[in-house]
PDB file of C-alpha atoms in Angstrom:
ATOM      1  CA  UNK A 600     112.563-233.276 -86.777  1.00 39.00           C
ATOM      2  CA  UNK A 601     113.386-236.732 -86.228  1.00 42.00           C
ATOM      3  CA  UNK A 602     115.983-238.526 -88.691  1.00 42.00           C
ATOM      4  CA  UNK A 603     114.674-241.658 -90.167  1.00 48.00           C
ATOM      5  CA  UNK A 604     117.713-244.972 -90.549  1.00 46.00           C
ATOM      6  CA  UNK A 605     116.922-247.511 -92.635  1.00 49.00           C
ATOM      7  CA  UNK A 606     116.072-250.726 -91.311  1.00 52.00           C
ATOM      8  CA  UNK A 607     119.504-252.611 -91.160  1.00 50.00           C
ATOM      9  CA  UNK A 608     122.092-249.736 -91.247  1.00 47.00           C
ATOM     10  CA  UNK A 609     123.738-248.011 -88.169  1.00 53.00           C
ATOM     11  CA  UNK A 610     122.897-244.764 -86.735  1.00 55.00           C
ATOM     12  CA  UNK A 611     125.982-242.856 -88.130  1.00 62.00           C
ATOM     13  CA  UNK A 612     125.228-240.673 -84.781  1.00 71.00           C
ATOM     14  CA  UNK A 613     123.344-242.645 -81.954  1.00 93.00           C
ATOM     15  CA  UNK A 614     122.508-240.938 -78.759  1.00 96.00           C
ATOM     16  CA  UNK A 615     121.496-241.646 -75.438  1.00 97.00           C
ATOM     17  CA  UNK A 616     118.600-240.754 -73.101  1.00 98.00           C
ATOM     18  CA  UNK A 617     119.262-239.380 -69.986  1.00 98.00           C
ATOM     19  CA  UNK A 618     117.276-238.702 -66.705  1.00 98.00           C
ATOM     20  CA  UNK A 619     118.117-235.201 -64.498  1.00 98.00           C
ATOM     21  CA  UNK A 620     116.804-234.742 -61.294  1.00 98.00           C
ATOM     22  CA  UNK A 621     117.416-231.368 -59.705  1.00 98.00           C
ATOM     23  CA  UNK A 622     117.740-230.950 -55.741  1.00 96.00           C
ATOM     24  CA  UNK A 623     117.090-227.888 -53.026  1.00 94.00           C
ATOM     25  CA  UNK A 624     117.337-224.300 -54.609  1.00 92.00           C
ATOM     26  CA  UNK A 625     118.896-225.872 -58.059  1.00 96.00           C
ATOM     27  CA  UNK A 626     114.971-226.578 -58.504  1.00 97.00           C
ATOM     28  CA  UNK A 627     114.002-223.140 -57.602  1.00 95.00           C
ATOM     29  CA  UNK A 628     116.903-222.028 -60.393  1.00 95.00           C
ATOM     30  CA  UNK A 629     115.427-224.360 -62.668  1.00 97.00           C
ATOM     31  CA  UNK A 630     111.451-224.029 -62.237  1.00 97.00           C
ATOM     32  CA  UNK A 631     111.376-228.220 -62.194  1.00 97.00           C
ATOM     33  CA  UNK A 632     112.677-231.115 -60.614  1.00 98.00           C
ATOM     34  CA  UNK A 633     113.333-233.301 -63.261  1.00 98.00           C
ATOM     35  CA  UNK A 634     113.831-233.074 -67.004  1.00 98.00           C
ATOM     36  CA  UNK A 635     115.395-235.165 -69.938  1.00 98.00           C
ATOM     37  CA  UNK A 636     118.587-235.250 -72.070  1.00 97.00           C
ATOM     38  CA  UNK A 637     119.442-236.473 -74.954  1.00 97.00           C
ATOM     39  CA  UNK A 638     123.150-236.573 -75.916  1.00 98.00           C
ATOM     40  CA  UNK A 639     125.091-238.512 -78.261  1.00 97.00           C
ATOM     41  CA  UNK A 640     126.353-241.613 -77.246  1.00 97.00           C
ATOM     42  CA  UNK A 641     130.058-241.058 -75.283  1.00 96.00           C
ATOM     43  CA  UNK A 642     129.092-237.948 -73.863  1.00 98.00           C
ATOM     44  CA  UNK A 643     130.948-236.756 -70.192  1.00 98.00           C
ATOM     45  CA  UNK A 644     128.851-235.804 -67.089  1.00 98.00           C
ATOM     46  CA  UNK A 645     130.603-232.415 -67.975  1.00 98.00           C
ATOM     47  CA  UNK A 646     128.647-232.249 -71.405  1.00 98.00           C
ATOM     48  CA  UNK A 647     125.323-232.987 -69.823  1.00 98.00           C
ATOM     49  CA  UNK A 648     125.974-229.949 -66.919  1.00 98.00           C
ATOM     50  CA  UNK A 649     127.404-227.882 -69.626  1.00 98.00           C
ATOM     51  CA  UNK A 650     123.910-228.174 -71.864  1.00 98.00           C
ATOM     52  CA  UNK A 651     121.555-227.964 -68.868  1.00 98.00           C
ATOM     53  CA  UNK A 652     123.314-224.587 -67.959  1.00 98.00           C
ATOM     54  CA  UNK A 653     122.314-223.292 -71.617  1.00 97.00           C
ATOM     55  CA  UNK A 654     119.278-224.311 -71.138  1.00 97.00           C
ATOM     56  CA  UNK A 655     119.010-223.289 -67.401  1.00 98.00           C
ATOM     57  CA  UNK A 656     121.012-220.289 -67.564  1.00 97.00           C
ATOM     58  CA  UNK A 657     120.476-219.661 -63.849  1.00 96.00           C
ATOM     59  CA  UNK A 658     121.899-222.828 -62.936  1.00 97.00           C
ATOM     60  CA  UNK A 659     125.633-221.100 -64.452  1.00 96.00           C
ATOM     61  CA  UNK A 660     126.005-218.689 -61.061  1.00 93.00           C
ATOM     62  CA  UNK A 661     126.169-221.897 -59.556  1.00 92.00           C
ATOM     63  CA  UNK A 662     128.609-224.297 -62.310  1.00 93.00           C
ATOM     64  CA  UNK A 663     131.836-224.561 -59.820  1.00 93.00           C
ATOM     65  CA  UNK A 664     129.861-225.689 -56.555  1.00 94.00           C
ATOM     66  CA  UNK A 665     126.937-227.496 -57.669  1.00 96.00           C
ATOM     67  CA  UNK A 666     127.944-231.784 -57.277  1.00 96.00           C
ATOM     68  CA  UNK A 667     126.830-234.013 -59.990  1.00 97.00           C
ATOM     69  CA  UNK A 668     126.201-237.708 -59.039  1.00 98.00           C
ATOM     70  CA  UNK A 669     125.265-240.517 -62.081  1.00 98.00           C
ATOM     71  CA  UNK A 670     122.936-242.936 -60.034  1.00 97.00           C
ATOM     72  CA  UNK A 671     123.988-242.826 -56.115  1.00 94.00           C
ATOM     73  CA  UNK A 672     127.653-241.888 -56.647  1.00 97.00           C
ATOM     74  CA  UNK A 673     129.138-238.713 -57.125  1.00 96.00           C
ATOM     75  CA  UNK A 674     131.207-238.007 -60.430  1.00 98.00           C
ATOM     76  CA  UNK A 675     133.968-236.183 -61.771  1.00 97.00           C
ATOM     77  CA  UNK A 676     133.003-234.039 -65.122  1.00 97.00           C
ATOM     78  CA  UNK A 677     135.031-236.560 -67.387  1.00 98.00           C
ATOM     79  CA  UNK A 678     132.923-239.288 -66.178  1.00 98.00           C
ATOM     80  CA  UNK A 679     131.070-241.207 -69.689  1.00 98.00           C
ATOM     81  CA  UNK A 680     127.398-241.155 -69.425  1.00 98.00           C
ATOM     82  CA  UNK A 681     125.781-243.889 -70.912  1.00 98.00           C
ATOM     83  CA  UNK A 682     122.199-244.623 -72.091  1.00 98.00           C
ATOM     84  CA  UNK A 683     119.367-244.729 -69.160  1.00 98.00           C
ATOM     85  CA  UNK A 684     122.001-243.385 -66.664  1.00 98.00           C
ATOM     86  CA  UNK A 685     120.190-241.385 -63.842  1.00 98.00           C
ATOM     87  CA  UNK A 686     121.899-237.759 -62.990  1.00 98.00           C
ATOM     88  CA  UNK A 687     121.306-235.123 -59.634  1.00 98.00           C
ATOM     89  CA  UNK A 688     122.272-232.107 -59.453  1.00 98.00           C
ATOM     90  CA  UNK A 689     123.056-231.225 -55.776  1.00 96.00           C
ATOM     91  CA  UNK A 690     124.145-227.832 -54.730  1.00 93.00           C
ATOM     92  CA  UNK A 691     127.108-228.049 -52.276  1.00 88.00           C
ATOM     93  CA  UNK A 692     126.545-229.423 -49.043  1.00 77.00           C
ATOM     94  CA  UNK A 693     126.599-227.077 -45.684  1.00 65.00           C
ATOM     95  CA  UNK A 694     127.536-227.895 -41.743  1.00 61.00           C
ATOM     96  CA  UNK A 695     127.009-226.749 -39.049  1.00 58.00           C
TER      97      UNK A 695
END
């Protein structure tokens, strides 16, 4: 259910609209390759990856590997996301 604010006033609790892409297997885990967030404002890349492993409880197996970037550059967890930002989920790279 959506909240209606008053024309004027503040949204006592704004949030932000994210994009998540999903790379390699972490699509197979996931059944998609993208999806949408929606956090509230001053959220951490650790929140978002946090939420999408509730709601993609297979991605969990994979929470201490899997590298999070927030447009082309990888982030740590604490990183702020702010509205619009762009967010892959890569699982960990492999050499040979």
């Amino acid at each position: 259910m959506k909240r209606e604010v008053p024309p004027g006033t503040k949204d006592a609790n704004p949030c932000m609209k994210l994009k998540v892409n999903f790379y390699s297997y972490l699509r197979d885990l996931t059944g998609c390759a993208q999806t949408e967030a929606v956090l509230p404002e001053g959220s951490t890349l650790g929140a978002l990856h946090d939420e999408l492993m509730a709601q993609f409880p297979k991605l969990s197996a994979m929470k201490k590997s899997t590298l999070l970037a927030v447009g082309v550059d990888y982030q740590p967890r604490e990183h702020v996301l702010q509205d619009g930002d762009e967010v892959s989920l890569f699982p960990p790279v492999q050499g040979g």
